[in-house]
mmCIF file of C-alpha atoms in Angstrom:
data_model
loop_
_atom_site.group_PDB
_atom_site.id
_atom_site.type_symbol
_atom_site.label_atom_id
_atom_site.label_comp_id
_atom_site.label_asym_id
_atom_site.label_seq_id
_atom_site.Cartn_x
_atom_site.Cartn_y
_atom_site.Cartn_z
ATOM 1 C CA MET A 1 -0.221 0.102 0.255
ATOM 2 C CA LYS A 2 2.905 2.340 0.215
ATOM 3 C CA LYS A 3 3.312 5.032 -2.315
ATOM 4 C CA ILE A 4 6.789 5.261 -2.570
ATOM 5 C CA ILE A 5 8.027 2.786 -5.410
ATOM 6 C CA SER A 6 7.040 -0.431 -3.411
ATOM 7 C CA LEU A 7 7.923 -2.648 -5.524
ATOM 8 C CA ILE A 8 11.558 -1.834 -6.515
ATOM 9 C CA ILE A 9 13.905 -2.939 -4.085
ATOM 10 C CA SER A 10 15.804 -0.182 -2.243
ATOM 11 C CA ALA A 11 19.538 -0.910 -2.202
ATOM 12 C CA LEU A 12 20.185 0.092 1.098
ATOM 13 C CA MET A 13 17.292 -3.047 2.423
ATOM 14 C CA ILE A 14 18.894 -5.468 0.081
ATOM 15 C CA CYS A 15 22.289 -4.727 1.657
ATOM 16 C CA THR A 16 22.163 -7.434 3.605
ATOM 17 C CA LEU A 17 21.176 -10.032 1.079
ATOM 18 C CA LEU A 18 24.981 -9.055 -0.560
ATOM 19 C CA LEU A 19 26.862 -9.746 2.152
ATOM 20 C CA SER A 20 26.265 -13.004 1.981
ATOM 21 C CA ILE A 21 28.799 -14.634 -0.489
ATOM 22 C CA THR A 22 32.875 -14.566 -0.121
ATOM 23 C CA GLY A 23 35.273 -15.737 -2.775
ATOM 24 C CA CYS A 24 38.702 -15.313 -4.222
ATOM 25 C CA LYS A 25 40.111 -12.067 -5.689
ATOM 26 C CA ASP A 26 39.254 -11.133 -9.170
ATOM 27 C CA GLU A 27 39.329 -7.976 -11.526
ATOM 28 C CA THR A 28 37.416 -4.689 -11.132
ATOM 29 C CA SER A 29 36.580 -4.663 -14.718
ATOM 30 C CA VAL A 30 33.749 -6.757 -14.217
ATOM 31 C CA LEU A 31 31.776 -4.010 -12.128
ATOM 32 C CA GLU A 32 32.002 -1.371 -15.369
ATOM 33 C CA SER A 33 28.836 -1.387 -17.151
ATOM 34 C CA SER A 34 28.439 -2.224 -20.863
ATOM 35 C CA LYS A 35 28.239 -0.218 -23.892
ATOM 36 C CA GLU A 36 24.612 -0.928 -24.344
ATOM 37 C CA GLU A 37 23.991 -0.634 -20.269
ATOM 38 C CA LYS A 38 24.941 3.071 -20.716
ATOM 39 C CA THR A 39 22.966 3.757 -23.735
ATOM 40 C CA ILE A 40 20.482 6.822 -23.137
ATOM 41 C CA VAL A 41 17.009 5.964 -23.382
ATOM 42 C CA MET A 42 15.084 8.925 -21.705
ATOM 43 C CA THR A 43 15.681 11.741 -20.453
ATOM 44 C CA VAL A 44 14.116 13.488 -17.343
ATOM 45 C CA GLY A 45 14.513 17.120 -17.007
ATOM 46 C CA ASP A 46 18.473 17.839 -17.389
ATOM 47 C CA TYR A 47 19.191 14.247 -16.616
ATOM 48 C CA ASN A 48 19.936 11.522 -19.135
ATOM 49 C CA VAL A 49 18.437 8.045 -18.295
ATOM 50 C CA PRO A 50 20.830 4.719 -18.953
ATOM 51 C CA LEU A 51 18.993 1.926 -20.138
ATOM 52 C CA GLU A 52 20.969 -0.188 -17.056
ATOM 53 C CA ILE A 53 18.392 2.090 -14.767
ATOM 54 C CA TYR A 54 15.314 1.918 -17.273
ATOM 55 C CA ARG A 55 16.026 -1.932 -17.079
ATOM 56 C CA TYR A 56 16.313 -2.259 -13.590
ATOM 57 C CA ALA A 57 12.377 -0.720 -13.226
ATOM 58 C CA ALA A 58 10.996 -2.361 -16.034
ATOM 59 C CA LEU A 59 12.357 -6.384 -14.728
ATOM 60 C CA ASN A 60 11.214 -5.489 -11.613
ATOM 61 C CA HIS A 61 7.885 -4.389 -12.262
ATOM 62 C CA LYS A 62 7.726 -7.294 -14.878
ATOM 63 C CA ALA A 63 8.410 -9.868 -11.661
ATOM 64 C CA ASP A 64 5.868 -8.036 -9.514
ATOM 65 C CA TYR A 65 2.973 -8.597 -12.006
ATOM 66 C CA GLU A 66 4.050 -12.379 -12.602
ATOM 67 C CA ALA A 67 4.178 -12.558 -8.688
ATOM 68 C CA SER A 68 0.862 -11.426 -8.090
ATOM 69 C CA ARG A 69 -1.150 -12.758 -10.958
ATOM 70 C CA PRO A 70 -1.994 -16.394 -11.793
ATOM 71 C CA GLY A 71 -0.717 -18.392 -14.881
ATOM 72 C CA ASP A 72 0.355 -17.238 -18.078
ATOM 73 C CA ILE A 73 -0.308 -13.313 -17.725
ATOM 74 C CA TRP A 74 0.864 -12.288 -20.888
ATOM 75 C CA SER A 75 -1.169 -14.582 -23.333
ATOM 76 C CA GLY A 76 -4.733 -13.777 -24.122
ATOM 77 C CA ALA A 77 -6.515 -10.405 -23.901
ATOM 78 C CA GLU A 78 -4.618 -9.056 -20.673
ATOM 79 C CA GLY A 79 -1.524 -9.337 -22.489
ATOM 80 C CA GLU A 80 -1.618 -6.367 -24.632
ATOM 81 C CA ALA A 81 -2.837 -4.139 -21.585
ATOM 82 C CA LEU A 82 -0.137 -5.372 -19.459
ATOM 83 C CA ILE A 83 2.429 -4.183 -21.625
ATOM 84 C CA GLU A 84 1.108 -0.703 -21.676
ATOM 85 C CA LYS A 85 0.795 -0.908 -17.758
ATOM 86 C CA LEU A 86 4.399 -1.846 -17.559
ATOM 87 C CA LYS A 87 5.581 0.894 -19.613
ATOM 88 C CA GLU A 88 3.446 3.661 -17.997
ATOM 89 C CA ASP A 89 4.725 1.876 -14.460
ATOM 90 C CA THR A 90 8.141 1.685 -15.122
ATOM 91 C CA LYS A 91 8.370 5.577 -17.207
ATOM 92 C CA LYS A 92 6.652 6.489 -13.694
ATOM 93 C CA THR A 93 9.350 4.809 -11.846
ATOM 94 C CA VAL A 94 12.259 6.140 -13.492
ATOM 95 C CA VAL A 95 11.061 9.870 -13.417
ATOM 96 C CA ASN A 96 10.376 9.175 -9.456
ATOM 97 C CA LEU A 97 14.303 8.443 -9.573
ATOM 98 C CA TYR A 98 15.545 11.358 -11.366
ATOM 99 C CA THR A 99 12.687 14.238 -9.746
ATOM 100 C CA THR A 100 14.587 13.458 -6.713
ATOM 101 C CA LEU A 101 17.957 14.554 -8.072
ATOM 102 C CA SER A 102 16.009 17.553 -10.032
ATOM 103 C CA LEU A 103 14.523 18.793 -6.958
ATOM 104 C CA ALA A 104 17.558 18.340 -4.692
ATOM 105 C CA ALA A 105 19.595 20.375 -6.996
ATOM 106 C CA LYS A 106 16.834 23.337 -6.368
ATOM 107 C CA TYR A 107 17.377 22.901 -2.787
ATOM 108 C CA GLY A 108 21.218 23.517 -3.466
ATOM 109 C CA ILE A 109 22.389 19.559 -2.621
ATOM 110 C CA SER A 110 24.403 18.235 -5.160
ATOM 111 C CA PRO A 111 24.822 14.583 -5.565
ATOM 112 C CA ASP A 112 28.918 15.139 -5.937
ATOM 113 C CA ASP A 113 28.784 16.563 -2.382
ATOM 114 C CA SER A 114 31.574 14.449 -0.303
ATOM 115 C CA TYR A 115 28.939 13.238 2.305
ATOM 116 C CA PHE A 116 27.499 11.286 -0.333
ATOM 117 C CA THR A 117 30.853 10.242 -2.402
ATOM 118 C CA ASP A 118 32.668 9.432 0.401
ATOM 119 C CA THR A 119 29.543 7.181 2.315
ATOM 120 C CA ILE A 120 29.355 5.399 -1.148
ATOM 121 C CA ASP A 121 32.830 4.414 -1.351
ATOM 122 C CA ILE A 122 32.640 3.301 2.321
ATOM 123 C CA MET A 123 29.487 1.122 1.915
ATOM 124 C CA MET A 124 31.354 -0.417 -1.443
ATOM 125 C CA ASP A 125 34.704 -1.323 -0.180
ATOM 126 C CA ASN A 126 32.749 -2.958 2.718
ATOM 127 C CA MET A 127 30.467 -4.475 0.452
ATOM 128 C CA TYR A 128 33.687 -5.737 -1.845
ATOM 129 C CA GLU A 129 35.574 -6.693 1.245
ATOM 130 C CA ASN A 130 32.565 -8.875 2.363
ATOM 131 C CA TYR A 131 32.823 -10.907 -0.946
ATOM 132 C CA GLY A 132 36.658 -11.290 -0.779
ATOM 133 C CA ASN A 133 37.165 -8.852 -3.298
ATOM 134 C CA ASP A 134 35.368 -11.814 -5.626
ATOM 135 C CA TYR A 135 33.882 -9.121 -8.005
ATOM 136 C CA ASN A 136 31.957 -11.963 -10.095
ATOM 137 C CA ALA A 137 30.346 -13.362 -7.185
ATOM 138 C CA TYR A 138 29.183 -9.990 -6.505
ATOM 139 C CA VAL A 139 27.979 -8.611 -10.024
ATOM 140 C CA ARG A 140 26.561 -12.423 -10.185
ATOM 141 C CA GLU A 141 24.136 -11.278 -6.978
ATOM 142 C CA LEU A 142 23.625 -8.289 -8.333
ATOM 143 C CA LYS A 143 21.743 -9.474 -11.158
ATOM 144 C CA LYS A 144 19.086 -11.479 -9.125
ATOM 145 C CA TYR A 145 17.886 -7.865 -8.491
ATOM 146 C CA ASN A 146 18.516 -7.004 -11.932
ATOM 147 C CA MET A 147 20.992 -4.141 -11.268
ATOM 148 C CA THR A 148 24.282 -3.300 -11.943
ATOM 149 C CA ASP A 149 27.383 -1.935 -10.169
ATOM 150 C CA SER A 150 26.623 1.468 -10.905
ATOM 151 C CA VAL A 151 22.655 1.084 -10.598
ATOM 152 C CA TYR A 152 23.479 -0.127 -7.332
ATOM 153 C CA ARG A 153 25.638 2.641 -6.250
ATOM 154 C CA PHE A 154 22.820 5.159 -7.720
ATOM 155 C CA ILE A 155 20.210 3.938 -6.023
ATOM 156 C CA ILE A 156 22.241 4.192 -2.630
ATOM 157 C CA ARG A 157 22.730 7.554 -3.608
ATOM 158 C CA ASN A 158 19.387 8.326 -4.359
ATOM 159 C CA ASP A 159 18.531 7.183 -1.095
ATOM 160 C CA LEU A 160 21.137 9.585 0.724
ATOM 161 C CA ILE A 161 19.943 12.198 -1.355
ATOM 162 C CA ALA A 162 16.118 11.825 -0.336
ATOM 163 C CA GLU A 163 17.160 11.698 3.199
ATOM 164 C CA GLU A 164 19.251 14.920 2.708
ATOM 165 C CA LEU A 165 16.334 16.499 0.781
ATOM 166 C CA MET A 166 13.654 15.596 3.271
ATOM 167 C CA THR A 167 15.925 17.290 6.275
ATOM 168 C CA LYS A 168 15.958 20.388 4.107
ATOM 169 C CA MET A 169 12.347 20.652 3.428
ATOM 170 C CA ILE A 170 11.679 20.461 7.301
ATOM 171 C CA GLN A 171 14.356 23.126 8.052
ATOM 172 C CA ASN A 172 13.034 25.259 5.172
ATOM 173 C CA GLY A 173 9.433 24.921 6.666
ATOM 174 C CA ASP A 174 8.154 23.319 3.697
ATOM 175 C CA ILE A 175 7.192 20.603 5.645
ATOM 176 C CA VAL A 176 5.391 21.406 9.368
ATOM 177 C CA TYR A 177 7.276 19.662 11.803
ATOM 178 C CA THR A 178 6.903 21.468 15.149
ATOM 179 C CA ASN A 179 4.892 19.590 17.921
ATOM 180 C CA GLU A 180 2.281 22.230 17.981
ATOM 181 C CA GLY A 181 1.826 22.580 14.133
ATOM 182 C CA LEU A 182 1.783 18.278 13.945
ATOM 183 C CA LEU A 183 -0.915 17.910 16.394
ATOM 184 C CA GLU A 184 -3.148 20.385 14.736
ATOM 185 C CA ILE A 185 -2.488 18.724 11.391
ATOM 186 C CA LEU A 186 -3.089 15.013 13.106
ATOM 187 C CA ASN A 187 -6.020 16.527 15.022
ATOM 188 C CA GLY A 188 -7.738 18.106 11.910
ATOM 189 C CA ASP A 189 -8.601 17.302 8.221
ATOM 190 C CA GLY A 190 -5.339 16.466 7.522
ATOM 191 C CA CYS A 191 -5.378 13.060 8.833
ATOM 192 C CA ILE A 192 -8.081 10.286 8.779
ATOM 193 C CA ARG A 193 -8.529 6.872 10.353
ATOM 194 C CA VAL A 194 -9.966 4.388 8.082
ATOM 195 C CA LYS A 195 -10.499 0.460 7.899
ATOM 196 C CA GLN A 196 -10.372 -1.567 5.150
ATOM 197 C CA ILE A 197 -11.813 -5.176 3.637
ATOM 198 C CA LEU A 198 -8.693 -5.976 1.464
ATOM 199 C CA ILE A 199 -8.829 -8.866 -1.188
ATOM 200 C CA ALA A 200 -5.545 -9.264 -1.977
ATOM 201 C CA SER A 201 -4.417 -9.373 -6.007
ATOM 202 C CA ASP A 202 -1.646 -11.714 -4.750
ATOM 203 C CA ASN A 203 -3.893 -14.307 -3.261
ATOM 204 C CA GLY A 204 -3.710 -16.822 -6.245
ATOM 205 C CA LYS A 205 -7.335 -16.002 -7.566
ATOM 206 C CA THR A 206 -8.184 -14.606 -10.687
ATOM 207 C CA ASP A 207 -9.095 -10.938 -10.949
ATOM 208 C CA GLU A 208 -12.957 -11.997 -11.706
ATOM 209 C CA GLU A 209 -12.949 -14.263 -8.543
ATOM 210 C CA ASN A 210 -11.791 -11.762 -6.410
ATOM 211 C CA LEU A 211 -13.808 -8.811 -7.875
ATOM 212 C CA ALA A 212 -16.703 -11.090 -7.192
ATOM 213 C CA LEU A 213 -15.968 -11.626 -3.500
ATOM 214 C CA ALA A 214 -15.385 -8.107 -3.061
ATOM 215 C CA ASN A 215 -18.713 -7.166 -4.143
ATOM 216 C CA LYS A 216 -20.139 -10.159 -2.115
ATOM 217 C CA ILE A 217 -18.610 -8.655 0.888
ATOM 218 C CA LEU A 218 -19.746 -5.202 0.268
ATOM 219 C CA LEU A 219 -23.414 -6.401 -0.129
ATOM 220 C CA LYS A 220 -23.161 -7.914 3.553
ATOM 221 C CA VAL A 221 -21.849 -4.693 4.724
ATOM 222 C CA ASN A 222 -24.856 -3.009 3.111
ATOM 223 C CA MET A 223 -27.044 -5.526 4.640
ATOM 224 C CA GLY A 224 -25.866 -4.151 8.138
ATOM 225 C CA GLU A 225 -23.537 -6.789 8.949
ATOM 226 C CA ASP A 226 -20.309 -5.812 11.407
ATOM 227 C CA PHE A 227 -17.572 -3.999 9.439
ATOM 228 C CA ASP A 228 -14.699 -5.161 11.683
ATOM 229 C CA THR A 229 -15.950 -8.749 11.613
ATOM 230 C CA LEU A 230 -16.052 -8.623 8.204
ATOM 231 C CA VAL A 231 -12.611 -7.769 8.313
ATOM 232 C CA GLN A 232 -11.494 -10.590 10.172
ATOM 233 C CA LYS A 233 -13.359 -13.278 8.352
ATOM 234 C CA TYR A 234 -12.498 -12.092 4.679
ATOM 235 C CA GLY A 235 -9.710 -9.414 4.985
ATOM 236 C CA GLU A 236 -6.460 -10.457 3.194
ATOM 237 C CA ASP A 237 -4.209 -7.099 5.006
ATOM 238 C CA LEU A 238 -2.210 -8.253 7.693
ATOM 239 C CA TYR A 239 -2.006 -5.207 8.959
ATOM 240 C CA MET A 240 -5.570 -5.033 9.934
ATOM 241 C CA PHE A 241 -5.479 -8.010 11.836
ATOM 242 C CA SER A 242 -2.678 -6.719 14.601
ATOM 243 C CA ASN A 243 -3.901 -3.228 14.363
ATOM 244 C CA PRO A 244 -7.452 -3.255 15.154
ATOM 245 C CA ASP A 245 -7.327 0.952 15.307
ATOM 246 C CA GLY A 246 -6.801 0.654 11.638
ATOM 247 C CA TYR A 247 -5.063 3.123 9.239
ATOM 248 C CA TYR A 248 -4.329 6.925 10.434
ATOM 249 C CA VAL A 249 -3.975 7.906 6.859
ATOM 250 C CA CYS A 250 -1.948 11.466 5.699
ATOM 251 C CA ARG A 251 -1.974 12.560 2.355
ATOM 252 C CA GLY A 252 0.555 11.068 0.008
ATOM 253 C CA THR A 253 1.326 7.913 2.190
ATOM 254 C CA LEU A 254 -1.207 5.285 0.326
ATOM 255 C CA HIS A 255 -1.772 4.806 -3.179
ATOM 256 C CA GLU A 256 -3.505 7.822 -4.618
ATOM 257 C CA VAL A 257 -7.113 6.108 -5.695
ATOM 258 C CA PHE A 258 -7.339 4.414 -2.232
ATOM 259 C CA GLU A 259 -6.604 8.109 -0.424
ATOM 260 C CA ASP A 260 -9.173 9.933 -2.540
ATOM 261 C CA VAL A 261 -11.847 7.661 -1.957
ATOM 262 C CA ALA A 262 -11.097 7.627 1.894
ATOM 263 C CA PHE A 263 -10.966 11.289 2.137
ATOM 264 C CA SER A 264 -14.189 11.466 0.333
ATOM 265 C CA LEU A 265 -15.944 9.493 2.966
ATOM 266 C CA GLU A 266 -17.839 11.033 6.092
ATOM 267 C CA VAL A 267 -17.360 9.406 9.356
ATOM 268 C CA GLY A 268 -18.868 5.912 9.365
ATOM 269 C CA GLU A 269 -19.426 6.093 5.348
ATOM 270 C CA VAL A 270 -18.337 2.896 3.819
ATOM 271 C CA SER A 271 -17.038 3.094 0.177
ATOM 272 C CA GLU A 272 -17.917 0.996 -2.941
ATOM 273 C CA VAL A 273 -15.349 -1.648 -4.104
ATOM 274 C CA VAL A 274 -11.791 0.379 -4.437
ATOM 275 C CA LYS A 275 -9.325 -0.987 -7.072
ATOM 276 C CA THR A 276 -5.497 -0.232 -6.266
ATOM 277 C CA ASN A 277 -2.522 -2.028 -7.256
ATOM 278 C CA ALA A 278 -2.728 -3.974 -3.798
ATOM 279 C CA GLY A 279 -6.283 -5.616 -4.828
ATOM 280 C CA TYR A 280 -9.891 -4.777 -4.110
ATOM 281 C CA SER A 281 -10.573 -2.890 -1.011
ATOM 282 C CA ILE A 282 -13.628 -1.714 0.856
ATOM 283 C CA ILE A 283 -13.115 1.011 2.857
ATOM 284 C CA LYS A 284 -14.991 2.299 5.957
ATOM 285 C CA ARG A 285 -14.354 5.797 7.845
ATOM 286 C CA TYR A 286 -13.670 5.980 11.308
ATOM 287 C CA ASP A 287 -13.506 8.982 14.138
ATOM 288 C CA LYS A 288 -10.285 9.381 15.344
ATOM 289 C CA GLU A 289 -9.240 9.023 18.793
ATOM 290 C CA GLU A 290 -6.855 11.795 20.669
ATOM 291 C CA GLU A 291 -5.251 8.979 23.064
ATOM 292 C CA TYR A 292 -4.107 7.041 20.321
ATOM 293 C CA ILE A 293 -2.914 9.935 18.689
ATOM 294 C CA ALA A 294 -0.907 11.251 21.796
ATOM 295 C CA ALA A 295 0.488 7.301 22.319
ATOM 296 C CA ASN A 296 1.709 6.959 18.184
ATOM 297 C CA PHE A 297 2.574 10.810 17.813
ATOM 298 C CA ASN A 298 6.115 10.095 16.099
ATOM 299 C CA SER A 299 5.189 7.470 13.721
ATOM 300 C CA LEU A 300 2.297 9.481 12.791
ATOM 301 C CA ALA A 301 4.348 12.456 12.672
ATOM 302 C CA GLU A 302 6.903 10.700 10.555
ATOM 303 C CA SER A 303 4.364 9.380 8.053
ATOM 304 C CA TYR A 304 2.642 12.474 7.793
ATOM 305 C CA ALA A 305 6.267 14.182 6.926
ATOM 306 C CA ARG A 306 6.861 11.408 4.652
ATOM 307 C CA GLY A 307 3.714 12.088 2.681
ATOM 308 C CA GLN A 308 4.180 15.666 2.450
ATOM 309 C CA TYR A 309 7.373 15.015 0.907
ATOM 310 C CA ASN A 310 5.826 12.790 -1.290
ATOM 311 C CA LEU A 311 3.373 15.201 -2.422
ATOM 312 C CA ILE A 312 5.962 18.079 -3.131
ATOM 313 C CA LEU A 313 7.932 15.060 -5.132
ATOM 314 C CA GLU A 314 5.031 14.440 -7.442
ATOM 315 C CA GLU A 315 4.507 18.115 -7.914
ATOM 316 C CA HIS A 316 7.699 19.095 -8.678
ATOM 317 C CA SER A 317 7.948 15.815 -11.271
ATOM 318 C CA LYS A 318 4.573 17.462 -13.352
ATOM 319 C CA THR A 319 7.323 19.998 -14.075
ATOM 320 C CA LEU A 320 9.959 17.732 -15.748
ATOM 321 C CA THR A 321 9.904 17.514 -19.614
ATOM 322 C CA VAL A 322 10.122 13.552 -19.906
ATOM 323 C CA THR A 323 11.467 12.551 -23.306
ATOM 324 C CA GLU A 324 11.924 8.570 -24.547
ATOM 325 C CA THR A 325 14.427 8.227 -27.354
ATOM 326 C CA ASP A 326 13.999 5.778 -30.138
ATOM 327 C CA LYS A 327 16.048 3.025 -28.279
ATOM 328 C CA LEU A 328 13.413 2.305 -26.387
ATOM 329 C CA LYS A 329 11.165 1.173 -29.556
ATOM 330 C CA ASP A 330 12.640 -2.254 -30.010
ATOM 331 C CA TYR A 331 13.540 -2.699 -26.485
ATOM 332 C CA PRO A 332 12.775 -6.509 -25.843
ATOM 333 C CA ILE A 333 11.209 -6.310 -22.544
ATOM 334 C CA LEU A 334 8.535 -3.951 -23.800
ATOM 335 C CA LYS A 335 6.980 -6.345 -26.639
ATOM 336 C CA LEU A 336 4.668 -9.171 -25.624
ATOM 337 C CA GLU A 337 6.759 -12.107 -27.614
ATOM 338 C CA SER A 338 9.521 -11.200 -25.172
ATOM 339 C CA THR A 339 7.514 -11.652 -21.695
ATOM 340 C CA LYS A 340 6.114 -15.069 -21.971
#
């Protein structure tokens, strides 16, 4: 449900996975990206996007589609539509990555700052040492995540820049982060409380089966059956099982469609069936509890700040000119016959 590129694996998150293999010394030349991988396939604002970054996003989106749908998803009528969705989602992910760099520049943050370069060098030296400087083994492990050494470094740098950028936004007052201001927002209209009954897209059933079940549950809700009981009986959102208070939602933290519907509800009102990338949801809005907000202030404040960061990033992305080169026209991943 999280809004920020949920399927793309953060380099900082997979770092521990990559530290599990050691080996013998090899030449560092294997770390160098090929000429094809360096080929420019897009521009986002003032930034050129090499094929290896685009491929990283495309292959991970493709894997996510295949993991969340049963059978051969590329055959039949759905295949063509999925290819178009793959193109759209890949483009959005790539634009988001480079929007971070573009917005950081406006805040006076340079990717060549010694803090970033020194931190990355230290991280990478530790990484290579944990492989016994067996660069071939390291590169083979990266390929499992559709990465090259250059892509891995790029993602690490992007994560570091994003953290610095958010800090600058808070310091500049572009994101409210005072106790008084945050309490006003969390207790006001800037934050709402909802619960959902989710029929997950990755539950092994067909889309038609999931939609039929969601409509069946909605009928039960409308006939007066207890919402919380139906959450426990039918819901497939693990968060709802361990958090009976539900979601305290700030704008910019969850899927845009989910948020639009949730914020349109009155307290006590139930939505129609809502489709997002997570599946089919039925949403009910609840009154917030001041005690809960007080007890969970720090986590809610962080969620609000992250949401505001995402919204600012989205607005900035709309100002950037995005161009795809002819190199993408014949890119195999974006052709139906190459995905089967």
